[in-house]
PDB file of C-alpha atoms in Angstrom:
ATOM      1  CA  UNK A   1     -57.166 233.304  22.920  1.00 55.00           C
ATOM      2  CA  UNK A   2     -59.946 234.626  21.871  1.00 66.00           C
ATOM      3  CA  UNK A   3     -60.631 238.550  20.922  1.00 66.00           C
ATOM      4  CA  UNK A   4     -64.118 239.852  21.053  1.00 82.00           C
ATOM      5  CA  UNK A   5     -65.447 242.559  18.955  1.00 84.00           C
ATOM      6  CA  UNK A   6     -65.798 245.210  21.601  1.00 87.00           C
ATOM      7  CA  UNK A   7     -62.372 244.466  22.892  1.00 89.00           C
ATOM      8  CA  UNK A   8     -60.432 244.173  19.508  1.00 88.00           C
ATOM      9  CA  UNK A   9     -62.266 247.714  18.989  1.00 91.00           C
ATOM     10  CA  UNK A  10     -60.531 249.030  22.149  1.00 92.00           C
ATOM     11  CA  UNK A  11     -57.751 247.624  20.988  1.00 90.00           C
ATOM     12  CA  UNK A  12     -57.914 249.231  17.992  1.00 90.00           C
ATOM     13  CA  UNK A  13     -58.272 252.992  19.599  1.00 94.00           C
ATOM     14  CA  UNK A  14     -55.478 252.648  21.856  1.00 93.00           C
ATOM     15  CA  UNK A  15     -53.171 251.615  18.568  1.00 89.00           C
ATOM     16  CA  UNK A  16     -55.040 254.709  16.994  1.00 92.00           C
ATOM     17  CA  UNK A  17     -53.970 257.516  19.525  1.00 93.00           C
ATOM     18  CA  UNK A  18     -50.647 255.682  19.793  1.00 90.00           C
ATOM     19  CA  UNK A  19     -50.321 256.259  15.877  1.00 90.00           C
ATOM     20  CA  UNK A  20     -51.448 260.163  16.162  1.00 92.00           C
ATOM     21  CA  UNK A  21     -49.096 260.992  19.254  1.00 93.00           C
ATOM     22  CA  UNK A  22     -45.900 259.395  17.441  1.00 92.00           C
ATOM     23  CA  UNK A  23     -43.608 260.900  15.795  1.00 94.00           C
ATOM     24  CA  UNK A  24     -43.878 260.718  11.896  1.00 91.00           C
ATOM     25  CA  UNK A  25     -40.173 260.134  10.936  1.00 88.00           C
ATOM     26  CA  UNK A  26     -39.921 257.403  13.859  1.00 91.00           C
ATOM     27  CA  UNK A  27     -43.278 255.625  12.576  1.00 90.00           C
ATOM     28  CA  UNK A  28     -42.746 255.558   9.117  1.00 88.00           C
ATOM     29  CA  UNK A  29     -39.411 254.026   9.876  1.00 87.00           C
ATOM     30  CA  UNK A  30     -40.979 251.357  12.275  1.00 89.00           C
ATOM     31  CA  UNK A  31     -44.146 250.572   9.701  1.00 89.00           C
ATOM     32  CA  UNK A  32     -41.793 250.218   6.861  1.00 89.00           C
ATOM     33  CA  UNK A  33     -39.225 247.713   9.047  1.00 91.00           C
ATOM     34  CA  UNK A  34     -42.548 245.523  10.152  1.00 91.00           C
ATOM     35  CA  UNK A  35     -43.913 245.758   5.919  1.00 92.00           C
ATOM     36  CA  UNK A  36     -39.930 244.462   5.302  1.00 92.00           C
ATOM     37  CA  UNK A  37     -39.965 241.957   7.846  1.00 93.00           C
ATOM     38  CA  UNK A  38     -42.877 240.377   7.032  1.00 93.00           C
ATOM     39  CA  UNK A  39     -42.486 240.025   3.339  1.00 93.00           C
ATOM     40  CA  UNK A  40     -39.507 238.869   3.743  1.00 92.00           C
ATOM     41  CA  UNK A  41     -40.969 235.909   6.278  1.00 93.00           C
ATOM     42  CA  UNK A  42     -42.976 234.811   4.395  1.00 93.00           C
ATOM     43  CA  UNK A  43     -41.042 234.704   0.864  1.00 94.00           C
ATOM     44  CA  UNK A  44     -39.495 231.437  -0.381  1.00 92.00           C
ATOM     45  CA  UNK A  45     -36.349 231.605   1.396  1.00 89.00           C
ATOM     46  CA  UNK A  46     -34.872 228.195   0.853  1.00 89.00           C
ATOM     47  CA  UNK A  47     -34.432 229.433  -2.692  1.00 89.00           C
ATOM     48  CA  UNK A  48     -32.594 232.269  -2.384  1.00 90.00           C
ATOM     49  CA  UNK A  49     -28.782 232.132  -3.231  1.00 89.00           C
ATOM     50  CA  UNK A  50     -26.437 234.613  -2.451  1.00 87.00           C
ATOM     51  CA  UNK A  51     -23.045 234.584  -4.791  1.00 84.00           C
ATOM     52  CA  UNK A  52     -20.009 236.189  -4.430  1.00 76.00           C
ATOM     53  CA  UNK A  53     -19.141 238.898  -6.374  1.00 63.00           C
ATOM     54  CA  UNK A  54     -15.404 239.931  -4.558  1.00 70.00           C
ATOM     55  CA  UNK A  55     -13.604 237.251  -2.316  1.00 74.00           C
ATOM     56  CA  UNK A  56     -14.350 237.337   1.457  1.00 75.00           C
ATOM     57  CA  UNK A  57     -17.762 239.930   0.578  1.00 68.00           C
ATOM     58  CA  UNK A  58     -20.112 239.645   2.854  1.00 72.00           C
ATOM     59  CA  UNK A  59     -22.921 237.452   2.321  1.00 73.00           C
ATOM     60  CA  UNK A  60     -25.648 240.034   2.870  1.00 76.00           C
ATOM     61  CA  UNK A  61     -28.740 241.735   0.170  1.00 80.00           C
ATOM     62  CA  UNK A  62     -30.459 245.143   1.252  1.00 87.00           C
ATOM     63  CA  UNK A  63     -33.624 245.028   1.318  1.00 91.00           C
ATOM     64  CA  UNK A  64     -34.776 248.556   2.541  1.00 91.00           C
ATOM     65  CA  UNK A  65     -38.589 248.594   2.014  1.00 88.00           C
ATOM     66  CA  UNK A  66     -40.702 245.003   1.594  1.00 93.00           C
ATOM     67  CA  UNK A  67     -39.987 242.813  -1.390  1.00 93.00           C
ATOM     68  CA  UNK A  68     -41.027 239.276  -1.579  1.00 94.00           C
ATOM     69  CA  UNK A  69     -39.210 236.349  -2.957  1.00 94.00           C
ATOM     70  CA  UNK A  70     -40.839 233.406  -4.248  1.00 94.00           C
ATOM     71  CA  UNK A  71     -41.300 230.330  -6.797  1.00 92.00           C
ATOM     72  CA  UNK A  72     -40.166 226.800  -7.470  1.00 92.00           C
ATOM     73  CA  UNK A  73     -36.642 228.373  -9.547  1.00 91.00           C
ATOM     74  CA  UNK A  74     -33.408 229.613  -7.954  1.00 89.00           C
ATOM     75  CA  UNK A  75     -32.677 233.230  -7.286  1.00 91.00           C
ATOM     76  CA  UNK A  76     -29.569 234.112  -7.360  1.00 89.00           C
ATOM     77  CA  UNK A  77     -28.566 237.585  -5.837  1.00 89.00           C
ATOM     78  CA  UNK A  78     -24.922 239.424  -5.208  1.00 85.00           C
ATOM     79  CA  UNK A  79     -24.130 240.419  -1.787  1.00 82.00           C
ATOM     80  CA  UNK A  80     -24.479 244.839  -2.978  1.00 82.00           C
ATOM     81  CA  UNK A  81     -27.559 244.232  -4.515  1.00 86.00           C
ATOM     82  CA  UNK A  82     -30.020 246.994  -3.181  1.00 88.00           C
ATOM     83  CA  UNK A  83     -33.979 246.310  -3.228  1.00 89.00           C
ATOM     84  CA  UNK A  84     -35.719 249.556  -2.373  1.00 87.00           C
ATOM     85  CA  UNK A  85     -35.469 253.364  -1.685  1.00 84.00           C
ATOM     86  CA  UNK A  86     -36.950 254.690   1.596  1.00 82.00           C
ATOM     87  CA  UNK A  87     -38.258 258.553   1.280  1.00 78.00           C
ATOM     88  CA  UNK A  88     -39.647 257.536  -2.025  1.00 80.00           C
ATOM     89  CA  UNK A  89     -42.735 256.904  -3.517  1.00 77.00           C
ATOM     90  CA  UNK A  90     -43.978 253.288  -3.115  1.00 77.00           C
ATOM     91  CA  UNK A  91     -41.505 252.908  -0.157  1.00 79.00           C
ATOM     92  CA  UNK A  92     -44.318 250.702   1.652  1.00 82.00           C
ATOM     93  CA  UNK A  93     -45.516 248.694  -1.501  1.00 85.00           C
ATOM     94  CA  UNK A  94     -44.004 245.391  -1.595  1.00 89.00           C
ATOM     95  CA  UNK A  95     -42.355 244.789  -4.582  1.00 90.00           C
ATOM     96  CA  UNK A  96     -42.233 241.164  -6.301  1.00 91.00           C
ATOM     97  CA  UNK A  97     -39.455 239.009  -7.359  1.00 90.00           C
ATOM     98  CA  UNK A  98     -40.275 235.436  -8.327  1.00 90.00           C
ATOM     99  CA  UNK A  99     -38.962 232.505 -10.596  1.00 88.00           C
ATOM    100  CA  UNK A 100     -42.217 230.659 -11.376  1.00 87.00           C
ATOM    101  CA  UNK A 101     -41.132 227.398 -12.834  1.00 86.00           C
ATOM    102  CA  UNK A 102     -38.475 224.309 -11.160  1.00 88.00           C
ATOM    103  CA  UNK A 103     -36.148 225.289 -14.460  1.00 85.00           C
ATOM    104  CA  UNK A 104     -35.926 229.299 -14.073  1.00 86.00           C
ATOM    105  CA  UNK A 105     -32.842 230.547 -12.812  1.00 85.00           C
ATOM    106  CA  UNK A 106     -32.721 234.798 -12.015  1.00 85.00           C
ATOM    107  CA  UNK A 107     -29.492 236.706 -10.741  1.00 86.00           C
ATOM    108  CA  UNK A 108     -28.895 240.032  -9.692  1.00 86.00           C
ATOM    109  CA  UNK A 109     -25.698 241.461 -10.596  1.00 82.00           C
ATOM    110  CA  UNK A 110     -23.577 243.112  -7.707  1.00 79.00           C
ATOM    111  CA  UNK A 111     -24.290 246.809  -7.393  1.00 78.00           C
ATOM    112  CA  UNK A 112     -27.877 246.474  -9.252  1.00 84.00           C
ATOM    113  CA  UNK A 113     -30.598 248.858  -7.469  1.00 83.00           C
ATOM    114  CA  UNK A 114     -33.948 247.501  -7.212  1.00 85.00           C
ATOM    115  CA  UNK A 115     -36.862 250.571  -6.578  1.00 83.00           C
ATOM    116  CA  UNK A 116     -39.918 249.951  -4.577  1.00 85.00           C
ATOM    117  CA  UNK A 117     -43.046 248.646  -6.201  1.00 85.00           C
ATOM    118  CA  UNK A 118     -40.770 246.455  -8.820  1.00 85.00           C
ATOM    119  CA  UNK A 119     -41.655 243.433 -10.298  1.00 85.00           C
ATOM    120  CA  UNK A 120     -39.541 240.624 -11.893  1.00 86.00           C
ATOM    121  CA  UNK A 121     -40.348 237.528 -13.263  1.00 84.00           C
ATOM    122  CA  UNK A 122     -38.883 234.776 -14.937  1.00 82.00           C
ATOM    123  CA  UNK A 123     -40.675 232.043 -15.991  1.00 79.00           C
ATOM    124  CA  UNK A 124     -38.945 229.557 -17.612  1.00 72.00           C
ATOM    125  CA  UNK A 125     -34.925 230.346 -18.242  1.00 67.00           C
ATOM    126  CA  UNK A 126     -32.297 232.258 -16.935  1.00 65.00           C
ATOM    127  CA  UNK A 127     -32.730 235.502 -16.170  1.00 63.00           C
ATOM    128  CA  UNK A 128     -29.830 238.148 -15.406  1.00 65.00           C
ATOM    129  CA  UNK A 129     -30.338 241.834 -14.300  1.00 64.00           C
ATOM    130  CA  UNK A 130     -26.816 244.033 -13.539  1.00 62.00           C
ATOM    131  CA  UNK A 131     -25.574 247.333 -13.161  1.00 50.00           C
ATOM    132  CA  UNK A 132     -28.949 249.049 -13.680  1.00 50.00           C
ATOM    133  CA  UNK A 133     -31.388 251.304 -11.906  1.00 47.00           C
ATOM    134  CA  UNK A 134     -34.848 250.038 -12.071  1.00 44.00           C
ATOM    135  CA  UNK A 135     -37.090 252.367 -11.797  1.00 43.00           C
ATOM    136  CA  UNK A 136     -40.719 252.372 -10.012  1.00 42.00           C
ATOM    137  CA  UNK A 137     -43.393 250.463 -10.777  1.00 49.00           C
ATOM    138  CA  UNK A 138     -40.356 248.263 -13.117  1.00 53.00           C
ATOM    139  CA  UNK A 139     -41.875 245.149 -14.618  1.00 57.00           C
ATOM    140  CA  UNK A 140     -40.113 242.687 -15.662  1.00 61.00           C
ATOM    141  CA  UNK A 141     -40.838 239.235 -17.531  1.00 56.00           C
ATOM    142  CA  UNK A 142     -39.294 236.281 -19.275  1.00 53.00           C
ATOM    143  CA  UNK A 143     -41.265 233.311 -20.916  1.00 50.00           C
ATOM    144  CA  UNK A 144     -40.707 231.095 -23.862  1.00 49.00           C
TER     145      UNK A 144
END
């Protein structure tokens, strides 16, 4: 199907007013769960793992504002391991979690808070994060 300009514009007005009637605890709530959604469609899911931490746990993460998951390693993440704050800054920045290389291996420990606009990285060995806050705009890397 194809859009043209003048009716992708009108399009764009009706989303517009829609945006300005709503209201703004409802919207931000349905933005961020579309941001989370997506992000987390298109990550590398195939590569996610997720351990248990207690017998019979639940074999959930939390992801409560978009992160993406990707790379050619394993990540490995316990089922109470929390990946964003909403009502804070960042809360719709995507944060980043990737194991570059075939032979890099990350895991989140169980109970391990992740804060929006995080990145983590591992590029070549094992990486493991646990019991920790990490705070905003968090980077971290490991390389040989």
């Amino acid at each position: 199907m194809q859009v043209s300009g003048l009716m992708l514009q009108k399009r764009f007005e009706l989303c517009r007013k829609a945006v300005s009637s709503s209201e703004p605890g409802l919207l931000e709530g349905l933005v961020r769960g579309l941001l989370i959604h997506y992000f987390f469609h298109i990550s590398d899911k195939g590569r996610l793992e997720i351990f248990d931490a207690e017998p019979d746990a639940p074999r959930t993460i939390n992801v409560l504002t978009p992160t993406v998951f990707r790379g050619a390693g394993r990540i490995r993440l316990a089922p109470r391991t929390v990946f964003g704050v909403p009502r804070s800054p960042g809360n719709h920045s995507c944060s980043y979690v990737e194991a570059r290389t075939a032979d890099s291996m990350m895991e989140i420990d169980d109970k391990t808070f992740v804060n929006n606009s995080s990145g983590i990285f591992s590029l070549n060995w094992e990486q493991v994060f646990g019991w920790c806050r990490k705070s905003v705009s968090f980077l971290a890397m490991a390389s040989d």
